[in-house]
Amino acid sequence: MSTQRRHAVWDWNGTLLDDNEARLVAVNESLAAIGQAPISLHQYRDTYCVPVPHFYAKLLGRPLTITEWRTADDTYQAVYHEHLPQSGRLMPGARQALLSWIARGGTQSLLSLHSHTRLLAELSQHGIGTLLRAAEGRRGPTGGTKAAAMRRHVQALGIPRQHVVAIGDSADDALAAEEAGIAVVLYTGGSHSETALAATGAPVAHTLAEAVDMALGTPAKTRPTAQAGAAA
């Protein structure tokens, strides 16, 4: 490989998995369940953050009550998992990006806030689990951040941190990587707008192939700025 980085920690939802449609449907159903108006994908990508209760608070202009959060989260989880089988698919170039990383001498794993059991089933369904050294999902409550899990994941890899890079689609991926002491590249096809990702100060890629190049330290080709929501 062309740099010191030799292990990639991929994100799942919004990075390798295109679940934007399922997420938006689920969010709007959860907002309706607490008496709120629906939002557009553009609004979602400009507003989304974790912990997830903070996202709803930004939309409502106030914190949710405990009852509202439980109602919103229960509705979201039920609708998302009902809708995902019809709309979820791998992101454009996802399989090729994983194969490219391996072809260039690297190893890779996956860390997600998605349910661990569901994550393993979806990786098997899409036929990419064998391309990963390890895959780890959320085993506890919903709504949290990735930082603590990323620290544990990187430590368990047994690879020096300077050789590890995270690839994800959210500001939380950038924060988790920073707290774990590893590099990060952010991809514009998922939960955040390009503007929101750029505000983290992390390198931003418009395609997964570009993300692999940037993760390896290869400069991305100059291109016009564009919202990658079209990948949804």
N, CA and C of each residue as an Amber inpcrd file, in Angstrom:
protein
   696
   0.8430000  -1.1890000   0.0000000   0.0000000   0.0000000   0.0000000
   0.8870000   1.2510000   0.0000000   0.3510000   2.3560000  -0.4920000
   1.1770000   3.5250000  -0.7440000   1.4420000   4.3880000   0.4720000
   0.7900000   4.1060000   1.6070000   1.0200000   4.8790000   2.8180000
   1.1260000   3.9210000   3.9840000   1.2630000   4.4950000   5.1790000
   1.3080000   3.6630000   6.3780000  -0.0400000   3.0110000   6.6770000
  -1.1100000   3.5560000   6.1540000  -2.4330000   3.0300000   6.4960000
  -2.6600000   1.6830000   5.8150000  -3.0020000   0.7000000   6.6170000
  -3.1900000  -0.6330000   6.0540000  -4.4570000  -1.3220000   6.5420000
  -5.2060000  -0.6750000   7.4300000  -6.4870000  -1.2440000   7.8760000
  -7.5640000  -0.1720000   7.8370000  -8.6950000  -0.4820000   7.1960000
  -9.8380000   0.4370000   7.1350000 -10.9590000  -0.0650000   8.0300000
 -11.5250000   0.8430000   8.8120000 -12.7120000   0.5390000   9.6140000
 -13.8950000   1.2240000   8.9350000 -14.7080000   0.4490000   8.2480000
 -15.8320000   0.9840000   7.5000000 -17.0560000   1.1720000   8.3900000
 -17.8520000   2.1700000   8.0610000 -19.1930000   2.3200000   8.6120000
 -20.1590000   1.5530000   7.7100000 -21.3610000   1.2750000   8.1990000
 -22.3450000   0.5190000   7.4220000 -23.4440000   1.4280000   6.8670000
 -24.3680000   1.8580000   7.7430000 -25.5210000   2.6490000   7.2960000
 -25.0710000   3.9840000   6.7120000 -25.4260000   4.2230000   5.4560000
 -25.0740000   5.4820000   4.8170000 -23.6860000   5.5070000   4.2160000
 -22.9120000   4.4420000   4.4190000 -21.5610000   4.3720000   3.8390000
 -21.5080000   3.2080000   2.8500000 -21.5120000   1.9910000   3.3440000
 -21.5600000   0.8380000   2.4480000 -22.9950000   0.4780000   2.0810000
 -23.9430000   0.7790000   2.9890000 -25.3540000   0.4910000   2.7410000
 -26.1090000   1.7720000   2.4280000 -26.7790000   1.7880000   1.2970000
 -27.6310000   2.9200000   0.9380000 -29.0160000   2.6790000   1.5420000
 -29.2300000   3.2310000   2.7330000 -30.5230000   3.1080000   3.4100000
 -31.1780000   4.4680000   3.5920000 -30.8130000   5.4300000   2.7620000
 -31.3410000   6.7890000   2.9120000 -32.8680000   6.8240000   2.8260000
 -33.4310000   6.0700000   1.8920000 -34.8890000   6.0800000   1.7450000
 -35.5670000   5.5190000   2.9860000 -35.0780000   4.3970000   3.4810000
 -35.6710000   3.7850000   4.6670000 -35.5490000   4.7050000   5.8760000
 -34.4170000   5.3700000   6.0020000 -34.2330000   6.2870000   7.1300000
 -35.2000000   7.4510000   7.0730000 -35.3690000   8.0310000   5.8900000
 -36.2540000   9.1870000   5.7810000 -37.6990000   8.7990000   6.0610000
 -38.1470000   7.6780000   5.5070000 -39.5070000   7.2130000   5.7750000
 -39.6970000   6.9910000   7.2770000 -38.7190000   6.3460000   7.9120000
 -38.8330000   6.0450000   9.3370000 -38.8190000   7.3120000  10.1870000
 -37.9690000   8.2730000   9.8300000 -37.9290000   9.5250000  10.5720000
 -39.2580000  10.2570000  10.4650000 -39.8170000  10.3140000   9.2670000
 -41.0750000  11.0330000   9.0970000 -42.2330000  10.3440000   9.8110000
 -42.2320000   9.0180000   9.8390000 -43.2510000   8.3090000  10.6090000
 -43.0800000   8.5680000  12.1030000 -41.8360000   8.6230000  12.5570000
 -41.5910000   8.8820000  13.9820000 -41.9760000  10.3070000  14.3600000
 -41.7500000  11.2580000  13.4460000 -42.1730000  12.6320000  13.7030000
 -43.7000000  12.7230000  13.7530000 -44.3620000  12.0250000  12.8530000
 -45.8300000  12.0260000  12.8650000 -46.3650000  11.4460000  14.1650000
 -45.6580000  10.4400000  14.6940000 -46.1090000   9.7850000  15.9230000
 -46.0610000  10.7160000  17.1310000 -45.2340000  11.7770000  17.0490000
 -45.1810000  12.7420000  18.1460000 -45.7570000  14.0920000  17.7200000
 -46.5620000  14.0600000  16.6570000 -47.3060000  15.2410000  16.2610000
 -46.5290000  16.3020000  15.5190000 -45.4780000  15.8770000  14.7900000
 -44.6320000  16.8350000  14.0800000 -44.7480000  16.6500000  12.5690000
 -44.4110000  17.6990000  11.8240000 -44.4870000  17.6700000  10.3640000
 -43.3160000  16.8900000   9.7720000 -43.4900000  16.3300000   8.5770000
 -42.3970000  15.5980000   7.9250000 -41.3020000  16.5370000   7.4330000
 -40.1420000  15.9620000   7.1280000 -39.0190000  16.7250000   6.6000000
 -38.5680000  16.1090000   5.2890000 -37.7720000  16.8570000   4.5330000
 -37.2240000  16.3700000   3.2720000 -35.8780000  15.6870000   3.5190000
 -35.3780000  14.9820000   2.5050000 -34.0500000  14.3820000   2.6200000
 -32.9940000  15.4650000   2.8070000 -33.1520000  16.5840000   2.1190000
 -32.2150000  17.6950000   2.2790000 -32.2020000  18.1780000   3.7260000
 -33.3760000  18.3410000   4.3380000 -33.4400000  18.7650000   5.7430000
 -32.8060000  17.7200000   6.6500000 -33.0740000  16.4660000   6.3630000
 -32.5020000  15.3890000   7.1690000 -30.9810000  15.4490000   7.1420000
 -30.4190000  15.5670000   5.9560000 -28.9670000  15.5170000   5.8170000
 -28.2890000  16.7750000   6.3780000 -29.0040000  17.8780000   6.4250000
 -28.4580000  19.1040000   7.0140000 -28.5840000  19.1340000   8.5270000
 -29.4700000  18.3050000   9.0900000 -29.8010000  18.3830000  10.5060000
 -29.3210000  17.1920000  11.3080000 -29.2220000  16.0170000  10.6910000
 -28.9780000  14.7800000  11.4270000 -27.7010000  14.8530000  12.2610000
 -27.7910000  14.3050000  13.4600000 -26.6380000  14.2250000  14.3570000
 -26.9190000  13.1310000  15.3780000 -25.8960000  12.7470000  16.0900000
 -26.0490000  11.8580000  17.2330000 -25.4080000  12.5390000  18.4460000
 -25.8770000  12.1990000  19.6520000 -26.9410000  11.2630000  19.9670000
 -28.2520000  11.6500000  19.2800000 -29.0240000  10.6370000  18.8660000
 -30.2110000  10.8790000  18.0590000 -31.2420000  11.7700000  18.7380000
 -31.4160000  11.7090000  20.0760000 -32.3520000  12.6600000  20.6920000
 -32.0020000  14.1170000  20.3920000 -30.7190000  14.4150000  20.1910000
 -30.3190000  15.7830000  19.8480000 -30.8110000  16.1590000  18.4520000
 -30.8630000  15.1940000  17.5510000 -31.3930000  15.4220000  16.2080000
 -32.8630000  15.8380000  16.2750000 -33.6450000  15.0860000  17.0400000
 -35.0580000  15.4380000  17.1830000 -35.2110000  16.7820000  17.8800000
 -34.3680000  17.0620000  18.8350000 -34.4450000  18.3430000  19.5360000
 -34.1810000  19.5080000  18.5880000 -33.2490000  19.3160000  17.6440000
 -32.9780000  20.3590000  16.6460000 -34.1910000  20.5760000  15.7500000
 -34.8910000  19.5010000  15.3980000 -36.0670000  19.6220000  14.5510000
 -37.2310000  20.2840000  15.2820000 -37.3820000  19.9510000  16.5700000
 -38.5050000  20.4680000  17.3400000 -38.2230000  21.8360000  17.9550000
 -36.9290000  22.1830000  18.0730000 -36.5710000  23.4240000  18.7370000
 -36.6130000  23.3210000  20.2450000 -36.6630000  22.1130000  20.7470000
 -36.6840000  21.8640000  22.2000000 -36.3370000  20.4010000  22.4410000
 -35.9060000  20.0460000  23.6460000 -35.6490000  18.6340000  23.9500000
 -36.9450000  17.8260000  23.9490000 -36.8450000  16.5590000  23.5820000
 -37.9870000  15.6620000  23.6600000 -38.2290000  15.2520000  25.1060000
 -39.4790000  15.0010000  25.4390000 -39.7710000  14.3740000  26.7160000
 -39.3630000  12.9050000  26.6250000 -39.2620000  12.2650000  27.7590000
 -38.9120000  10.8380000  27.7670000 -39.9420000  10.0400000  26.9770000
 -41.2080000  10.3800000  27.1400000 -42.2730000   9.6720000  26.4240000
 -42.1670000   9.9010000  24.9230000 -41.8930000  11.1440000  24.5250000
 -41.7420000  11.4420000  23.0980000 -40.5820000  10.6670000  22.4930000
 -39.4510000  10.6080000  23.1960000 -38.3060000   9.8970000  22.6610000
 -38.6070000   8.4070000  22.5020000 -39.2410000   7.8260000  23.4980000
 -39.5750000   6.4010000  23.4020000 -40.5210000   6.1430000  22.2410000
 -41.5010000   7.0170000  22.0770000 -42.4540000   6.8640000  20.9770000
 -41.7520000   7.0250000  19.6330000 -40.9280000   8.0700000  19.5180000
 -40.2120000   8.3270000  18.2650000 -39.2620000   7.1830000  17.9360000
 -38.5070000   6.7210000  18.9080000 -37.5210000   5.6710000  18.6500000
 -38.1930000   4.3430000  18.3240000 -39.2320000   3.9890000  19.0750000
 -39.9420000   2.7350000  18.7940000 -40.5390000   2.7600000  17.3870000
 -41.1320000   3.9060000  17.0120000 -41.7210000   4.0230000  15.6780000
 -40.6430000   3.9380000  14.6070000 -39.5450000   4.6700000  14.8240000
 -38.4510000   4.6620000  13.8430000 -37.9400000   3.2460000  13.6120000
 -37.6420000   2.5340000  14.6880000 -37.0680000   1.1960000  14.5510000
 -38.0120000   0.2610000  13.8040000 -39.2920000   0.3150000  14.1370000
 -40.2580000  -0.5730000  13.4920000 -40.3990000  -0.2550000  12.0000000
 -40.5230000   1.0300000  11.6640000 -40.7280000   1.4210000  10.2660000
 -39.4630000   1.1970000   9.4490000 -38.3080000   1.5290000  10.0110000
 -37.0480000   1.3480000   9.2900000 -36.8560000  -0.1090000   8.8990000
 -37.0350000  -1.0130000   9.8550000 -36.7680000  -2.4240000   9.5670000
 -37.8520000  -3.0400000   8.6800000 -39.0390000  -2.4390000   8.6610000
 -40.0680000  -2.8850000   7.7390000 -39.7640000  -2.4180000   6.3180000
 -39.2390000  -1.2020000   6.1920000 -39.0340000  -0.6050000   4.8770000
 -37.7050000  -1.0070000   4.2410000 -36.6900000  -1.2990000   5.0500000
 -35.3470000  -1.5470000   4.5190000 -35.2780000  -2.6690000   3.4900000
 -35.9560000  -3.8100000   3.7080000 -35.8290000  -4.8850000   2.7170000
 -36.2570000  -4.4820000   1.3110000 -37.1800000  -3.5260000   1.1880000
 -37.6470000  -3.0990000  -0.1270000 -36.7470000  -2.0370000  -0.7590000
 -36.0380000  -1.2530000   0.0780000 -35.3070000  -0.1060000  -0.4670000
 -33.7980000  -0.1600000  -0.2410000 -33.3500000  -0.9270000   0.7400000
 -31.9240000  -0.9460000   1.0610000 -31.1050000  -1.6830000   0.0150000
 -29.9550000  -1.1410000  -0.3000000 -29.0490000  -1.7580000  -1.2670000
 -27.6400000  -1.2590000  -0.9770000 -26.6550000  -1.9280000  -1.5150000
 -25.3020000  -1.4390000  -1.3440000 -25.1390000  -0.1000000  -2.0590000
 -24.3200000   0.7700000  -1.4760000 -24.0040000   2.0350000  -2.1290000
 -23.3000000   1.7640000  -3.4620000 -23.4610000   2.6490000  -4.4360000
 -22.7210000   2.4890000  -5.6910000 -21.2220000   2.3680000  -5.4240000
 -20.6290000   1.3140000  -5.9480000 -19.1830000   1.1180000  -5.8010000
 -18.7500000   0.5170000  -4.4850000 -19.7040000   0.0910000  -3.6240000
 -19.3160000  -0.4250000  -2.3060000 -18.4820000  -1.6970000  -2.4060000
 -18.9830000  -2.6640000  -3.1430000 -18.2460000  -3.9260000  -3.2740000
 -16.8740000  -3.6960000  -3.9200000 -16.8540000  -2.8560000  -4.9490000
 -15.5890000  -2.5660000  -5.6280000 -14.5970000  -1.8850000  -4.6910000
 -15.0960000  -1.0080000  -3.8160000 -14.2110000  -0.3250000  -2.8720000
 -13.5950000  -1.3090000  -1.8860000 -14.3940000  -2.2400000  -1.4050000
 -13.8710000  -3.2560000  -0.4820000 -12.8290000  -4.1290000  -1.1750000
 -13.1210000  -4.5390000  -2.3950000 -12.1720000  -5.3660000  -3.1430000
 -10.9030000  -4.5910000  -3.4820000 -11.0480000  -3.3080000  -3.7700000
  -9.8920000  -2.4690000  -4.0840000  -8.9620000  -2.3570000  -2.8870000
  -9.5640000  -2.2050000  -1.7010000  -8.7270000  -2.0900000  -0.4870000
  -7.9100000  -3.3640000  -0.2890000  -8.5480000  -4.5090000  -0.4810000
  -7.8410000  -5.7800000  -0.3270000  -6.7610000  -5.9230000  -1.3960000
  -7.0980000  -5.5690000  -2.6440000  -6.1480000  -5.6970000  -3.7520000
  -4.9140000  -4.8360000  -3.5380000  -5.0690000  -3.7680000  -2.7610000
  -3.9460000  -2.8720000  -2.5110000  -3.2110000  -3.2240000  -1.2130000
  -3.5050000  -4.4250000  -0.7100000  -2.7190000  -4.9770000   0.3930000
  -3.2680000  -4.7340000   1.7690000  -4.4900000  -4.2350000   1.8800000
  -5.0170000  -3.8730000   3.1830000  -5.9630000  -4.8980000   3.7790000
  -6.2290000  -4.7370000   5.0590000  -7.2720000  -5.4830000   5.7510000
  -8.3570000  -4.4930000   6.1390000  -9.5460000  -5.0000000   6.4740000
 -10.6450000  -4.0980000   6.7850000 -11.6390000  -4.7530000   7.7400000
 -12.3340000  -3.9010000   8.4590000 -13.3760000  -4.3500000   9.3660000
 -14.5210000  -3.3620000   9.2790000 -15.5820000  -3.6420000  10.0140000
 -16.7580000  -2.7800000   9.9780000 -17.2390000  -2.5340000  11.3970000
 -17.5490000  -1.2750000  11.6930000 -18.0850000  -0.8990000  12.9980000
 -19.3180000  -0.0410000  12.7690000 -20.4370000  -0.4310000  13.3810000
 -21.7050000   0.2400000  13.1220000 -22.4990000   0.4050000  14.4060000
 -23.3820000   1.4120000  14.4120000 -24.3530000   1.5720000  15.4900000
 -25.6380000   0.8110000  15.1860000 -25.6600000   0.0780000  14.0910000
 -26.7720000  -0.7920000  13.7360000 -26.7630000  -1.9960000  14.6730000
 -27.9220000  -2.5630000  14.9360000 -28.0170000  -3.7620000  15.7650000
 -27.0420000  -4.8400000  15.2800000 -26.2790000  -5.4230000  16.1990000
 -25.2540000  -6.3940000  15.8190000 -25.8610000  -7.5850000  15.0760000
 -26.9510000  -8.1140000  15.5870000 -27.5840000  -9.2740000  14.9560000
 -28.0650000  -8.9420000  13.5570000 -28.7240000  -7.7920000  13.4130000
 -29.2240000  -7.3890000  12.0980000 -28.0600000  -7.0850000  11.1530000
 -27.0040000  -6.4950000  11.6760000 -25.8420000  -6.1740000  10.8570000
 -25.2590000  -7.4310000  10.2200000 -25.0400000  -8.4600000  11.0200000
 -24.4660000  -9.6930000  10.4810000 -25.3730000 -10.3090000   9.4250000
 -26.6860000 -10.2560000   9.6610000 -27.6280000 -10.8060000   8.6870000
 -27.5900000 -10.0230000   7.3780000 -27.4930000  -8.6980000   7.4630000
 -27.4710000  -7.8720000   6.2570000 -26.1680000  -8.0330000   5.4900000
 -25.0560000  -8.1710000   6.1910000 -23.7800000  -8.4130000   5.5150000
 -23.8230000  -9.7290000   4.7440000 -24.4280000 -10.7370000   5.3520000
 -24.5660000 -12.0230000   4.6850000 -25.4900000 -11.9000000   3.4720000
 -26.5820000 -11.1720000   3.6400000 -27.5380000 -10.9820000   2.5420000
 -26.8810000 -10.3270000   1.3350000 -26.0220000  -9.3400000   1.5920000
 -25.3830000  -8.6120000   0.4960000 -24.0780000  -9.2620000   0.0400000
 -23.6740000 -10.3360000   0.7080000 -22.5430000 -11.1190000   0.2510000
 -21.1820000 -10.4590000   0.3990000 -21.0200000  -9.6150000   1.4330000
 -19.7200000  -8.9550000   1.6000000 -19.0560000  -9.2590000   2.9400000
 -19.7060000 -10.0720000   3.7730000 -19.1450000 -10.3620000   5.0910000
 -17.7710000 -10.9970000   5.0290000 -17.5180000 -11.8140000   4.0070000
 -16.2420000 -12.5160000   3.8970000 -15.0940000 -11.5790000   3.5200000
 -15.4120000 -10.3470000   3.1070000 -14.3730000  -9.3840000   2.7520000
 -13.8500000  -8.6240000   3.9710000 -14.4560000  -8.9030000   5.1290000
 -14.1280000  -8.1660000   6.3390000 -13.4410000  -9.0570000   7.3650000
 -12.4370000  -8.5070000   8.0070000 -11.7560000  -9.2330000   9.0830000
 -12.6630000  -9.3760000  10.2970000 -13.4900000  -8.3720000  10.5470000
 -14.4130000  -8.3870000  11.6810000 -15.5550000  -7.4410000  11.3810000
 -16.7190000  -7.6870000  11.9890000 -17.8720000  -6.7990000  11.8620000
 -18.5390000  -6.7060000  13.2260000 -18.7500000  -5.4910000  13.6620000
 -19.2720000  -5.2730000  15.0110000 -20.3890000  -4.2320000  14.9730000
 -21.5440000  -4.6000000  15.5180000 -22.6640000  -3.6830000  15.6050000
 -22.9950000  -3.3190000  17.0380000 -24.0740000  -2.5630000  17.1840000
 -24.5060000  -2.1110000  18.5100000 -25.1370000  -3.2670000  19.2760000
 -24.7270000  -3.4060000  20.5290000 -25.2830000  -4.4460000  21.3910000
 -26.1150000  -3.8650000  22.5280000 -26.1140000  -2.5510000  22.6690000
 -26.8460000  -1.9070000  23.7490000 -27.9940000  -1.0620000  23.2330000
 -28.3900000  -0.0340000  24.0100000 -29.5270000   0.8130000  23.6250000
 -29.2510000   1.6090000  22.3560000 -30.3240000   2.0430000  21.7080000
 -30.2190000   2.8820000  20.5200000 -29.9240000   4.3230000  20.9160000
 -29.5130000   5.1260000  19.9110000 -29.4500000   6.5700000  20.1030000
 -28.1180000   7.1410000  20.5120000 -27.0850000   6.3020000  20.7340000
 -25.8170000   6.8050000  21.2450000 -24.8270000   7.1890000  20.1620000
 -23.5820000   7.3980000  20.5820000 -22.5050000   7.7580000  19.6700000
 -21.5590000   6.5660000  19.4890000 -20.6170000   6.7010000  18.5660000
 -19.7270000   5.5950000  18.2180000 -18.3730000   5.6540000  18.9250000
 -18.0780000   6.7140000  19.6430000 -16.7160000   6.9370000  20.1410000
 -16.1860000   5.7860000  20.9950000 -16.9340000   5.3750000  22.0120000
 -16.4520000   4.3230000  22.9100000 -16.2690000   3.0130000  22.1540000
 -17.2160000   2.6970000  21.2710000 -17.1110000   1.4620000  20.4820000
 -15.9040000   1.5090000  19.5600000 -15.6100000   2.6780000  18.9900000
 -14.4540000   2.7990000  18.1020000 -13.1540000   2.5950000  18.8760000
 -13.0610000   3.1480000  20.0550000 -11.8470000   2.9470000  20.8680000
 -11.6310000   1.4670000  21.1380000 -12.7010000   0.7720000  21.5250000
 -12.5880000  -0.6590000  21.8030000 -12.2330000  -1.4420000  20.5460000
 -12.8620000  -1.0780000  19.4420000 -12.6450000  -1.7880000  18.1770000
 -11.1920000  -1.6630000  17.7230000 -10.6720000  -0.4500000  17.7620000
  -9.2940000  -0.2190000  17.3230000  -8.3140000  -0.9370000  18.2470000
  -8.5860000  -0.8950000  19.5350000  -7.7070000  -1.5860000  20.4830000
  -7.7000000  -3.0910000  20.2070000  -8.8850000  -3.6520000  19.9270000
  -8.9800000  -5.0950000  19.6920000  -8.2980000  -5.5190000  18.3940000
  -8.1630000  -4.6030000  17.4420000  -7.5070000  -4.9410000  16.1870000
  -6.0460000  -5.3270000  16.3950000  -5.4230000  -4.6990000  17.3830000
  -4.0080000  -4.9670000  17.6270000  -3.0930000  -4.3890000  16.5760000
  -3.5620000  -3.3570000  15.8780000  -2.7950000  -2.6980000  14.8220000
  -2.4550000  -1.2880000  15.2960000  -1.2150000  -0.8400000  15.1430000
  -0.8760000   0.5280000  15.5520000  -1.8360000   1.5400000  14.9330000
  -2.2250000   2.5170000  15.7260000  -3.2650000   3.4480000  15.2950000
  -2.8870000   4.2340000  14.0400000  -1.5950000   4.4740000  13.8480000
  -1.2010000   5.2380000  12.6600000  -1.4330000   4.4490000  11.3780000
  -1.7050000   3.1580000  11.4950000  -1.9570000   2.3250000  10.3240000
  -3.4500000   2.1300000  10.0530000  -4.3090000   2.7680000  10.8570000
  -5.7570000   2.5370000  10.7790000  -6.4620000   3.8150000  10.3260000
  -7.4760000   3.6550000   9.4590000  -8.2760000   4.7940000   9.0080000
  -9.7440000   4.3870000   9.0180000 -10.6040000   5.2850000   9.4670000
 -12.0480000   5.0520000   9.4320000 -12.6400000   5.6970000   8.1830000
 -13.6610000   5.0570000   7.6180000 -14.3820000   5.6130000   6.4780000
 -15.8670000   5.5860000   6.8190000 -16.4730000   6.7760000   6.9120000
 -17.8770000   6.8580000   7.2970000 -18.5730000   8.0250000   6.6460000
 -19.8370000   8.2380000   7.0320000 -20.6520000   9.2590000   6.3750000
 -21.1550000  10.3390000   7.3250000 -20.6270000  10.3830000   8.5500000
 -21.2010000  11.3090000   9.5230000 -20.1320000  12.0210000  10.3430000
 -20.5490000  13.1280000  10.9380000 -19.6660000  13.8510000  11.8390000
 -19.2880000  12.9810000  13.0310000 -20.1910000  12.0950000  13.4340000
 -19.8900000  11.1970000  14.5510000 -18.7600000  10.2440000  14.2010000
 -18.6660000   9.8240000  12.9340000 -17.5300000   8.9870000  12.5200000
 -16.2160000   9.7450000  12.6860000 -16.2440000  11.0360000  12.3650000
 -15.0370000  11.8490000  12.5190000 -14.6600000  11.9860000  13.9890000
 -15.6530000  12.2330000  14.8330000 -15.3840000  12.3750000  16.2660000
 -14.8890000  11.0620000  16.8570000 -15.5080000   9.9510000  16.4630000
 -15.0940000   8.6490000  16.9800000 -13.6560000   8.3350000  16.5720000
 -13.3150000   8.6390000  15.3270000 -11.9460000   8.4070000  14.8580000
 -10.9540000   9.2660000  15.6340000 -11.3100000  10.5180000  15.8470000
 -10.4220000  11.4110000  16.5900000 -10.1810000  10.8900000  17.9990000
 -11.2380000  10.4390000  18.6540000 -11.0970000   9.9570000  20.0320000
 -10.3350000   8.6400000  20.0940000 -10.3740000   7.8660000  18.9940000
  -9.6190000   6.6090000  18.9470000  -8.1960000   6.8180000  18.4660000
  -7.8810000   8.0400000  18.0240000  -6.5260000   8.3540000  17.5870000
  -6.1950000   7.8440000  16.2020000  -7.2120000   7.7310000  15.3320000
  -6.9660000   7.2390000  13.9740000  -7.4270000   8.2850000  12.9540000
  -6.9990000   8.1070000  11.7100000  -7.4020000   9.0040000  10.6260000
  -8.8350000   8.6890000  10.1980000  -9.4220000   9.6010000   9.4130000
 -10.7850000   9.3900000   8.9410000 -10.9730000  10.0410000   7.5810000
 -11.8310000   9.4350000   6.7640000 -12.3150000  10.0220000   5.5130000
 -13.8310000   9.9380000   5.5510000 -14.5080000  11.0160000   5.1710000
 -15.9680000  11.0550000   5.1950000 -16.5330000  11.0320000   3.7760000
 -17.6400000  10.3270000   3.6210000 -18.2840000  10.0980000   2.3190000
 -19.6250000  10.8180000   2.2580000 -19.8950000  11.5050000   1.1540000
 -21.0610000  12.3870000   1.0570000 -22.3640000  11.6990000   0.6700000
 -22.3890000  10.3980000   0.5290000 -23.5840000   9.7300000   0.0330000
 -24.6160000   9.3570000   1.0710000 -24.3470000   9.6270000   2.3530000
 -25.2130000   9.1180000   3.4000000 -25.9920000  10.1500000   4.1770000
 -25.8090000  10.1580000   5.4940000 -26.6960000  10.8920000   6.3940000
 -26.4320000  12.3830000   6.4750000 -25.2490000  12.8440000   6.0540000
 -24.8810000  14.2490000   6.1930000 -24.6750000  14.9180000   4.8400000
 -24.9730000  16.1950000   4.7920000 -24.6620000  16.9750000   3.5930000
 -23.1590000  17.1890000   3.5010000 -22.7020000  17.5430000   2.3180000
 -21.2830000  17.8250000   2.1270000 -20.8330000  18.9810000   3.0180000
 -21.6850000  19.9770000   3.1750000 -21.3490000  21.1250000   4.0200000
 -21.1420000  20.6940000   5.4600000 -22.0330000  19.8410000   5.9630000
 -21.9170000  19.3740000   7.3390000 -20.6570000  18.5470000   7.5400000
 -20.3090000  17.7250000   6.5570000 -19.0980000  16.9160000   6.6670000
 -17.8470000  17.7840000   6.6070000 -17.8310000  18.7450000   5.6970000
 -16.6670000  19.6190000   5.5550000 -16.4130000  20.4070000   6.8280000
 -17.4730000  20.7130000   7.5640000 -17.3290000  21.4860000   8.7960000
 -16.5350000  20.7440000   9.8660000 -16.4030000  19.4120000   9.7320000
 -15.6130000  18.6460000  10.6990000 -14.1160000  18.8410000  10.4910000
 -13.7200000  19.3080000   9.3050000 -12.3040000  19.4470000   8.9790000
 -11.6800000  18.1820000   8.4360000 -12.4620000  17.1030000   8.3380000
 -11.9440000  15.8320000   7.8070000 -11.9690000  15.8400000   6.2870000
 -11.1330000  15.0300000   5.6390000 -11.2050000  14.8940000   4.1790000
 -12.5770000  14.3580000   3.7680000 -13.1140000  14.8760000   2.6770000
 -14.4560000  14.5030000   2.2240000 -14.3790000  13.9210000   0.8160000
 -14.9530000  12.7480000   0.6240000 -14.9570000  12.0650000  -0.6730000
 -16.3710000  12.0130000  -1.2230000 -16.4780000  12.0940000  -2.5570000
 -17.7800000  12.0690000  -3.2110000 -18.1790000  10.6760000  -3.6770000
 -17.2360000   9.7580000  -3.7570000 -17.5120000   8.3700000  -4.1170000
 -16.7100000   7.4820000  -3.1800000 -17.0910000   6.2110000  -3.1180000
 -16.3430000   5.2860000  -2.2640000 -14.9740000   4.9780000  -2.8450000
 -14.8430000   4.9810000  -4.1620000 -13.5320000   4.8050000  -4.7770000
 -12.6110000   5.9540000  -4.3870000 -13.1630000   7.1530000  -4.3950000
 -12.4020000   8.3270000  -3.9810000 -12.0310000   8.2310000  -2.5070000
 -12.9500000   7.6980000  -1.6970000 -12.6690000   7.5380000  -0.2670000
 -11.4940000   6.6120000  -0.0290000 -11.4300000   5.5180000  -0.8140000
 -10.3010000   4.5890000  -0.6880000  -8.9970000   5.2900000  -1.0540000
  -8.9890000   6.0260000  -2.1530000  -7.7870000   6.7520000  -2.5570000
  -7.3500000   7.7340000  -1.4770000  -8.2970000   8.4740000  -0.9330000
  -7.9710000   9.4690000   0.0870000  -7.4970000   8.7990000   1.3730000
  -8.1050000   7.6520000   1.7160000  -7.6880000   6.9230000   2.9140000
  -6.2520000   6.4340000   2.7960000  -5.8320000   6.1630000   1.5560000
  -4.4640000   5.7140000   1.3070000  -3.4950000   6.8780000   1.1200000
  -4.0300000   8.0900000   1.1640000  -3.1750000   9.2520000   1.0110000
  -2.9900000   9.6860000  -0.4130000  -3.7780000   9.1080000  -1.3530000
  -3.7090000   9.5070000  -2.7500000  -4.6080000  10.7030000  -2.9720000
  -4.1080000  11.8430000  -3.4530000  -4.9590000  13.0160000  -3.6430000
  -6.1250000  12.7230000  -4.5730000  -7.3180000  13.1900000  -4.1810000
  -8.4930000  13.0260000  -5.0380000  -8.3930000  13.9470000  -6.2330000
  -8.9790000  13.5410000  -7.3490000  -8.9950000  14.3840000  -8.5290000
  -9.8330000  15.6370000  -8.2690000  -9.3930000  16.7500000  -8.8020000
 -10.1600000  17.9840000  -8.6650000 -11.4800000  17.8290000  -9.3860000
 -12.5730000  18.2120000  -8.7010000 -13.8910000  18.0770000  -9.2920000
 -14.7990000  19.1390000  -8.7370000 -15.8700000  19.4970000  -9.4300000
 -16.7940000  20.5000000  -8.9290000 -17.4610000  20.0300000  -7.6530000
 -17.7290000  20.9380000  -6.7370000 -18.4580000  20.6020000  -5.5430000
 -19.8720000  20.1980000  -5.9120000 -20.3170000  19.0770000  -5.3410000
 -21.6660000  18.6120000  -5.6600000 -22.2610000  17.8950000  -4.4680000
 -23.5330000  18.0620000  -4.2300000 -24.2110000  17.3200000  -3.2050000
 -24.3320000  15.8860000  -3.6730000 -23.9910000  14.9480000  -2.7970000
 -24.0390000  13.5470000  -3.2120000 -25.3330000  12.8760000  -2.7940000
 -26.3350000  13.6710000  -2.4400000 -27.6120000  13.0830000  -2.1000000
 -28.1940000  12.3020000  -3.2480000 -27.6900000  12.5900000  -4.4820000
 -28.1890000  11.8560000  -5.6350000 -27.8750000  10.3810000  -5.5350000
 -26.8980000  10.0310000  -4.6530000 -26.5750000   8.6220000  -4.4810000
 -27.6610000   7.9010000  -3.7100000 -28.5510000   8.6910000  -3.0690000
 -29.5850000   8.0560000  -2.2590000 -30.6060000   7.3580000  -3.1370000
